[in-house]
Short mmCIF file of C-alpha atoms in Angstrom, two decimals:
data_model
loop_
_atom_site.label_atom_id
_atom_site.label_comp_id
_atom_site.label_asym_id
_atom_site.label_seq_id
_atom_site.Cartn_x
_atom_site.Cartn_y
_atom_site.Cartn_z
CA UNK R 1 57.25 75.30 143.13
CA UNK R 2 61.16 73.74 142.53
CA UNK R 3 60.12 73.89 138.50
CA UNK R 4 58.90 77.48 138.44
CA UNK R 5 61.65 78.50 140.23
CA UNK R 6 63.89 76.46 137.82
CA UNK R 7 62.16 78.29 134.86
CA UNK R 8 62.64 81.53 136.39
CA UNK R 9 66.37 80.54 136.53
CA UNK R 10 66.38 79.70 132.99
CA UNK R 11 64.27 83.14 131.87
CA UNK R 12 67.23 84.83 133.44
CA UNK R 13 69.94 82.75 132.18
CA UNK R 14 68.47 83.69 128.88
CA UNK R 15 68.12 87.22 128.92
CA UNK R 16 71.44 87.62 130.16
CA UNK R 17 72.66 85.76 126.89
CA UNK R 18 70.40 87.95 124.74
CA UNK R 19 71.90 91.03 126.48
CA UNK R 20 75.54 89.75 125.76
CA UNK R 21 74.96 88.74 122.23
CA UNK R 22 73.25 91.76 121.30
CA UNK R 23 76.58 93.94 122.88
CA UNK R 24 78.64 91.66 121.07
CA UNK R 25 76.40 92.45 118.00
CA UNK R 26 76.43 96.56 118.40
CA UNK R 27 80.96 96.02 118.78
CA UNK R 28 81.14 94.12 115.34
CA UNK R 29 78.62 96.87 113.56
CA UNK R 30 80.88 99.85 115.07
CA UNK R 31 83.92 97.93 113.62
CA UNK R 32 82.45 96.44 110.93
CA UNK R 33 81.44 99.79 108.60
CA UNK R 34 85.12 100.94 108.59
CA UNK R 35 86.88 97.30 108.41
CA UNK R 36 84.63 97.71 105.16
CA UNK R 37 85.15 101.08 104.29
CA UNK R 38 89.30 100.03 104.13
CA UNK R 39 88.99 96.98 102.37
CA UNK R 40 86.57 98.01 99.90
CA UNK R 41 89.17 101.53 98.80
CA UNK R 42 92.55 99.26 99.28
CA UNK R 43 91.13 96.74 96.41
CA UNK R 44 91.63 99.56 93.65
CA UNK R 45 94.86 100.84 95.04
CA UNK R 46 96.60 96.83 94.83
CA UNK R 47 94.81 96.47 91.57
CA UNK R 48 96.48 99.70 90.54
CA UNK R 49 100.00 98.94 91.72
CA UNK R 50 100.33 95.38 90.34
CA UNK R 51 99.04 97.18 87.12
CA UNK R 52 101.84 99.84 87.36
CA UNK R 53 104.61 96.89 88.58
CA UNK R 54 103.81 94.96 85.56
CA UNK R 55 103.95 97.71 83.13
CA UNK R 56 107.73 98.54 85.06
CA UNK R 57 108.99 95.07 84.88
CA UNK R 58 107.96 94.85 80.57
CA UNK R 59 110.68 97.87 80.48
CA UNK R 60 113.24 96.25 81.00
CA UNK R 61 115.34 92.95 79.45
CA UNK R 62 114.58 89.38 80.13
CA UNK R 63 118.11 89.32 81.63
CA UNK R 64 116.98 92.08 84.45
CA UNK R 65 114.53 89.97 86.69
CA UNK R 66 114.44 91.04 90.44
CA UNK R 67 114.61 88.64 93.05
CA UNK R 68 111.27 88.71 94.22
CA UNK R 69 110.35 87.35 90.62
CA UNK R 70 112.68 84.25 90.48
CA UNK R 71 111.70 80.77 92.01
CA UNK R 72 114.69 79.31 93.41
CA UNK R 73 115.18 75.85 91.74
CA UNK R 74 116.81 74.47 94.55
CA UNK R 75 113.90 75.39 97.13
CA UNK R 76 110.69 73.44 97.25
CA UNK R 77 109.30 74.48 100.71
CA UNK R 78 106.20 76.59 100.81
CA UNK R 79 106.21 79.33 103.01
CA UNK R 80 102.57 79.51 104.12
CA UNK R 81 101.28 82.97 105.82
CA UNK R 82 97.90 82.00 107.49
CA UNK R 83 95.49 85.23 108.82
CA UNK R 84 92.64 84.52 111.27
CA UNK R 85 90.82 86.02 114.12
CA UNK R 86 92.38 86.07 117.55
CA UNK R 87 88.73 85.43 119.24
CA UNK R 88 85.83 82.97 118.05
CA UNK R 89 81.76 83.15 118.25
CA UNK R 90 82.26 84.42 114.75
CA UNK R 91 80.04 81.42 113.02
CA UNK R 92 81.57 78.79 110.56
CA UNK R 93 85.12 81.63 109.45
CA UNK R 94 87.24 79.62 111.66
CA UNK R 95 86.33 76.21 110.81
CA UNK R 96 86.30 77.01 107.46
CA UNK R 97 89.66 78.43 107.77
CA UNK R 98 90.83 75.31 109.41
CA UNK R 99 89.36 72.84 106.74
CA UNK R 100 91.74 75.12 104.28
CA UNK R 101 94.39 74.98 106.07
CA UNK R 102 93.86 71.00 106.25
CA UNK R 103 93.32 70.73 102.65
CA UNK R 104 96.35 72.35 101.70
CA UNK R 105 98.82 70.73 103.72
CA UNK R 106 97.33 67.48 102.63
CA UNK R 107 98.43 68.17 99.46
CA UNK R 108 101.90 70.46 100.32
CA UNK R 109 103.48 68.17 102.76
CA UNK R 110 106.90 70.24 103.05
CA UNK R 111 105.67 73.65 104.19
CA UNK R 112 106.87 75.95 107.11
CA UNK R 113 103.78 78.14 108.33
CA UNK R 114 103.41 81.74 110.03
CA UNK R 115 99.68 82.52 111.66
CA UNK R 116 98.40 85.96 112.32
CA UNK R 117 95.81 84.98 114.93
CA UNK R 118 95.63 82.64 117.45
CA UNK R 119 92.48 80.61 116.17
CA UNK R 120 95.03 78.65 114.01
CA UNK R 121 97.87 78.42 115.39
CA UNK R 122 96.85 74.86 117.87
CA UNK R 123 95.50 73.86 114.36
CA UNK R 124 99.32 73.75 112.89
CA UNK R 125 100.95 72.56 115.98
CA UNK R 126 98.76 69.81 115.82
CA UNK R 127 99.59 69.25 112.31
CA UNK R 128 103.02 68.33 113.65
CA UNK R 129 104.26 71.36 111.04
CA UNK R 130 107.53 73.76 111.69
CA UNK R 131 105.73 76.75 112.61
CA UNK R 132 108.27 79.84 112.39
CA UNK R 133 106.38 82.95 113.64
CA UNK R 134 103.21 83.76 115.66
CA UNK R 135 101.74 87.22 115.69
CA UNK R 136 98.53 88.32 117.21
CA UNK R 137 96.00 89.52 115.19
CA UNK R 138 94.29 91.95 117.65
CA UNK R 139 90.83 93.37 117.86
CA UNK R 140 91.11 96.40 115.80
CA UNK R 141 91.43 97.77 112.73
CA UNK R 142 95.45 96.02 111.25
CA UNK R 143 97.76 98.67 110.87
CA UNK R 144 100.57 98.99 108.77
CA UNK R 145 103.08 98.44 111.17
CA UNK R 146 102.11 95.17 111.40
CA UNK R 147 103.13 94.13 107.64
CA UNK R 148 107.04 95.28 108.26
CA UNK R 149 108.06 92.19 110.73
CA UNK R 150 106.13 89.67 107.95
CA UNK R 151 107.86 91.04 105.10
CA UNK R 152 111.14 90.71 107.00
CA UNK R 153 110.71 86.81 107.81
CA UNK R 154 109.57 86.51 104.28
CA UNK R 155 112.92 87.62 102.67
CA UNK R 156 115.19 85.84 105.25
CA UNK R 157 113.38 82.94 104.06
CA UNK R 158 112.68 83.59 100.64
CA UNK R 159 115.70 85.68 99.21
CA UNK R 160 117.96 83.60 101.20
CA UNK R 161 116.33 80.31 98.53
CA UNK R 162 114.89 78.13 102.11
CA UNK R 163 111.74 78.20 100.53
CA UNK R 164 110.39 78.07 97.48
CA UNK R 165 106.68 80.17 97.45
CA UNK R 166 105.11 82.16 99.38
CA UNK R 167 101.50 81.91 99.75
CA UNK R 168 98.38 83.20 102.29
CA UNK R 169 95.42 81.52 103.47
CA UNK R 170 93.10 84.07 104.32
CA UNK R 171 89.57 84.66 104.72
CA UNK R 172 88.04 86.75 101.55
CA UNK R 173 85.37 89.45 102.35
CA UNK R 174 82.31 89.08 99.81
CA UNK R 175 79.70 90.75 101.57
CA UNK R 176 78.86 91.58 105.14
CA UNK R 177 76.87 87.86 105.06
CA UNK R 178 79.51 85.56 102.66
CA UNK R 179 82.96 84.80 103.79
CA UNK R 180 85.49 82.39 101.58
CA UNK R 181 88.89 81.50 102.53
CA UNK R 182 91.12 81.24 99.68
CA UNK R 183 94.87 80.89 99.16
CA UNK R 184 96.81 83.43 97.37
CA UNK R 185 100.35 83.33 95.55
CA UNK R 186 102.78 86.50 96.69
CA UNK R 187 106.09 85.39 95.53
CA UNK R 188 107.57 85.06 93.31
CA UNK R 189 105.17 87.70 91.50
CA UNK R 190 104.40 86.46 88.13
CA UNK R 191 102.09 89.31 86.15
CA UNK R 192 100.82 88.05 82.83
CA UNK R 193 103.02 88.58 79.59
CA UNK R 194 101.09 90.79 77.00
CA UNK R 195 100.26 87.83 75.25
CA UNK R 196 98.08 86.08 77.56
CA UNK R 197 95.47 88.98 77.83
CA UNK R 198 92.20 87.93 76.28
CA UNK R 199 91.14 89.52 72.82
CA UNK R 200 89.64 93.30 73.84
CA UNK R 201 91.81 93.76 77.00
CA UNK R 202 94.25 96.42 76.56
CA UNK R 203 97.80 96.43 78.04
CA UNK R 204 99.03 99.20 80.43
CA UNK R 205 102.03 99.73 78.75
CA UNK R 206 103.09 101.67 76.24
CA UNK R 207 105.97 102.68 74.14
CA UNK R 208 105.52 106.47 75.21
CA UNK R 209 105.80 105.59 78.91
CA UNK R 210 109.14 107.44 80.42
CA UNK R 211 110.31 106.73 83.79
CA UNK R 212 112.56 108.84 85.88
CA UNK R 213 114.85 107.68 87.44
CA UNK R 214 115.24 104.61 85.14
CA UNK R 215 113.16 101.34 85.68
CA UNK R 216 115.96 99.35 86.94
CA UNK R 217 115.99 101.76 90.10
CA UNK R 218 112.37 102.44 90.45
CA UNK R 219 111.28 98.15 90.20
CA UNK R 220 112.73 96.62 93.00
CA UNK R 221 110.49 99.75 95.93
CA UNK R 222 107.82 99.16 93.52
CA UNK R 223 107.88 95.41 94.18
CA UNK R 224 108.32 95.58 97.51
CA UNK R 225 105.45 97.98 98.02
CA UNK R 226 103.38 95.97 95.74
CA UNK R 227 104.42 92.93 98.37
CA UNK R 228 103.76 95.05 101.57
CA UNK R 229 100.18 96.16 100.12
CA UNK R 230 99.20 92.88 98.87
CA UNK R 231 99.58 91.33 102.51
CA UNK R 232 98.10 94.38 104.27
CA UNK R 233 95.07 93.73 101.76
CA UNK R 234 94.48 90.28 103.16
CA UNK R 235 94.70 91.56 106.88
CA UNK R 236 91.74 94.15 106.19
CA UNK R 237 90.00 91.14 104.19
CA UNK R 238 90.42 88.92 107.33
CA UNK R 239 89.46 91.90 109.59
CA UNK R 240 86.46 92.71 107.29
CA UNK R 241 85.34 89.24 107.58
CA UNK R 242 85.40 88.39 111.32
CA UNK R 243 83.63 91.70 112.13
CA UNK R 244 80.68 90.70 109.28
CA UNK R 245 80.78 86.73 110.31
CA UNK R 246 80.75 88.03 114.02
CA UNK R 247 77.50 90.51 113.48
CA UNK R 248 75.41 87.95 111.51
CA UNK R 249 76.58 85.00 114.22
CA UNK R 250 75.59 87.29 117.31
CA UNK R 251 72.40 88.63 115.40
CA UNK R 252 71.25 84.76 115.35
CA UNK R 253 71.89 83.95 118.87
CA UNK R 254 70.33 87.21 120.03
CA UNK R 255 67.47 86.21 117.98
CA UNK R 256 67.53 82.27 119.68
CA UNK R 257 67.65 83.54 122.74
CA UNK R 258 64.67 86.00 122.49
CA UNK R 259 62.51 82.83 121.25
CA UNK R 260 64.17 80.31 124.33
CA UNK R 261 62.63 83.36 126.69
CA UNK R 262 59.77 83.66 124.77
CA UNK R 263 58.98 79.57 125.24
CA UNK R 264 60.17 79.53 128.85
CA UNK R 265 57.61 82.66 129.45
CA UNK R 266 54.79 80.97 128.29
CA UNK R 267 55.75 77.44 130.23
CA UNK R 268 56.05 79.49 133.19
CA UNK R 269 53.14 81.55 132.86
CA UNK R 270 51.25 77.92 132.49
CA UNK R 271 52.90 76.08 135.37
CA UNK R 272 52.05 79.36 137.07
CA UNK R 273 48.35 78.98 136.04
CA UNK R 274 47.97 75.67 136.95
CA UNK R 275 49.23 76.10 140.49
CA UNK R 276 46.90 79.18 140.88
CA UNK R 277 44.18 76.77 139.71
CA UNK R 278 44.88 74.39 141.95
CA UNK R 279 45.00 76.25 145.57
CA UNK R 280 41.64 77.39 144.35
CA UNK R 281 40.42 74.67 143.97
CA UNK R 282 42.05 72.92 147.46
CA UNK R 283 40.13 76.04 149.25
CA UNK R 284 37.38 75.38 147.33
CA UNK R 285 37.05 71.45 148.56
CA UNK R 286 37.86 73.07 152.30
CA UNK R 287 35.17 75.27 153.04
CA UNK R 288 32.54 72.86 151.03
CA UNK R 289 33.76 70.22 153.40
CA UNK R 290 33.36 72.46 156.50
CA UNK R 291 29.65 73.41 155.51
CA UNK R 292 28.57 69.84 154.43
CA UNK R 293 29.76 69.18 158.46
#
């Protein structure tokens, strides 16, 4: 009786997980199809801009180069943004995050680190690194507003020559079931000279292009768009990513869970079975006993 009560226990236990995961599952969908929607139509628009800041910068002299293009010789800290989730049960993202974030500072002792997301942040404290900012990440869709404090911290340190480079570690959104982090170089911005594009590949610029007001005035808000939209890009790539790892890592557990109940159901229904069987079978040996006598 104690073990088919303990299944029944169990049966429960289990269908209350299935009913969680599968919640859990629905939330990432709902977020999911616009996280995508955004990253998917911000891709062109970057592309577009770094197209449009490179043709702008080939304007003017080699003598003219904006801040945000130099590498301070005297600097050689990395400035390191890293972007993950604020929650887990979101599959292997995080630890994969965390094995990049390992990997890199195993190889760039002398860097200073802001996190966007809590899942990383213990990870760098434990690293015994000088971590200089911590923002949440939050649970929907990044907005804009949250580029404008990053992009302040980034020129106190970086126009001010404390650091060196500026890079992100960041989750990359493939598809709704592949998720790679990567680490990408924001400053200084370096677009390729005319010289290094492969045979067939055409240059944007062109000797007809004319810019008003002159490209002196126009580079350095161009830049500094080009910097604001390349980080927001990475949010909605990390944002993309946690809602597609979360909805494939909830869709499995739902589906674990479903078979646990369906195994614990049929060890019941036995144990169940067997104890019918048996009371038969003790009133059975009763009443032939009371005949016999």
């Amino acid at each position: 009786m104690a073990n088919l009560l303990s299944l029944k226990r169990r049966i429960r236990a289990a269908q209350n997980v299935s009913k969680t995961t599968r919640a859990m599952q629905m939330i990432a969908i709902s977020k999911l199809k616009k996280a995508q929607n955004a990253t998917l139509s911000g891709r062109p628009y970057v592309e577009k801009l770094s197209a449009i800041s490179q043709n702008l910068s080939s304007k003017l002299d080699d003598k003219y180069i904006h801040e945000y293009m130099k590498k301070p010789e005297s600097a050689s800290k990395n400035l390191v943004l890293v972007f993950s989730p604020d929650k887990g049960l979101c599959g292997s993202l995080n630890s994969n995050l965390i094995r990049e974030i390992v990997s890199f500072d195993s190889q760039n002792k002398d860097s200073v680190y802001l996190t966007v997301g809590k899942k990383t942040e213990s990870t760098i404290v434990n690293l015994k690194k000088e971590l200089i900012a911590s923002f949440k990440f939050g649970t929907i869709l990044p907005s804009f507003d949250m580029v404008l404090p990053i992009v302040k911290i980034i020129d106190e340190y970086f126009l001010s020559k404390k650091v060196g480079n500026v890079k992100i570690i960041s989750t990359s959104f493939l598809s709704v079931f592949s998720q790679k982090p990567k680490i990408t170089d924001i400053l200084p911005i370096e677009f390729p000279k005319p010289s290094s594009l492969q045979s067939g590949e055409k240059s944007e610029s062109s000797p007809f292009t004319l810019f008003e007001p002159t490209p002196q005035v126009l580079l350095p808000s161009l830049l500094r768009h080009f910097l604001e939209m390349t980080i927001y890009q990475q949010m909605l790539e990390s944002f993309a990513s946690e809602q597609g790892a979360r909805m494939v890592a909830m869709q499995n557990a739902t589906d674990n869970a479903l078979e646990i109940i369906q195994d614990l159901k049929l060890e019941y229904n036995k144990g169940r079975q067997e104890k019918i069987t048996n009371e038969i079978l003790d009133i059975g040996g009763a009443t032939f006993t009371y005949s016999y006598e």
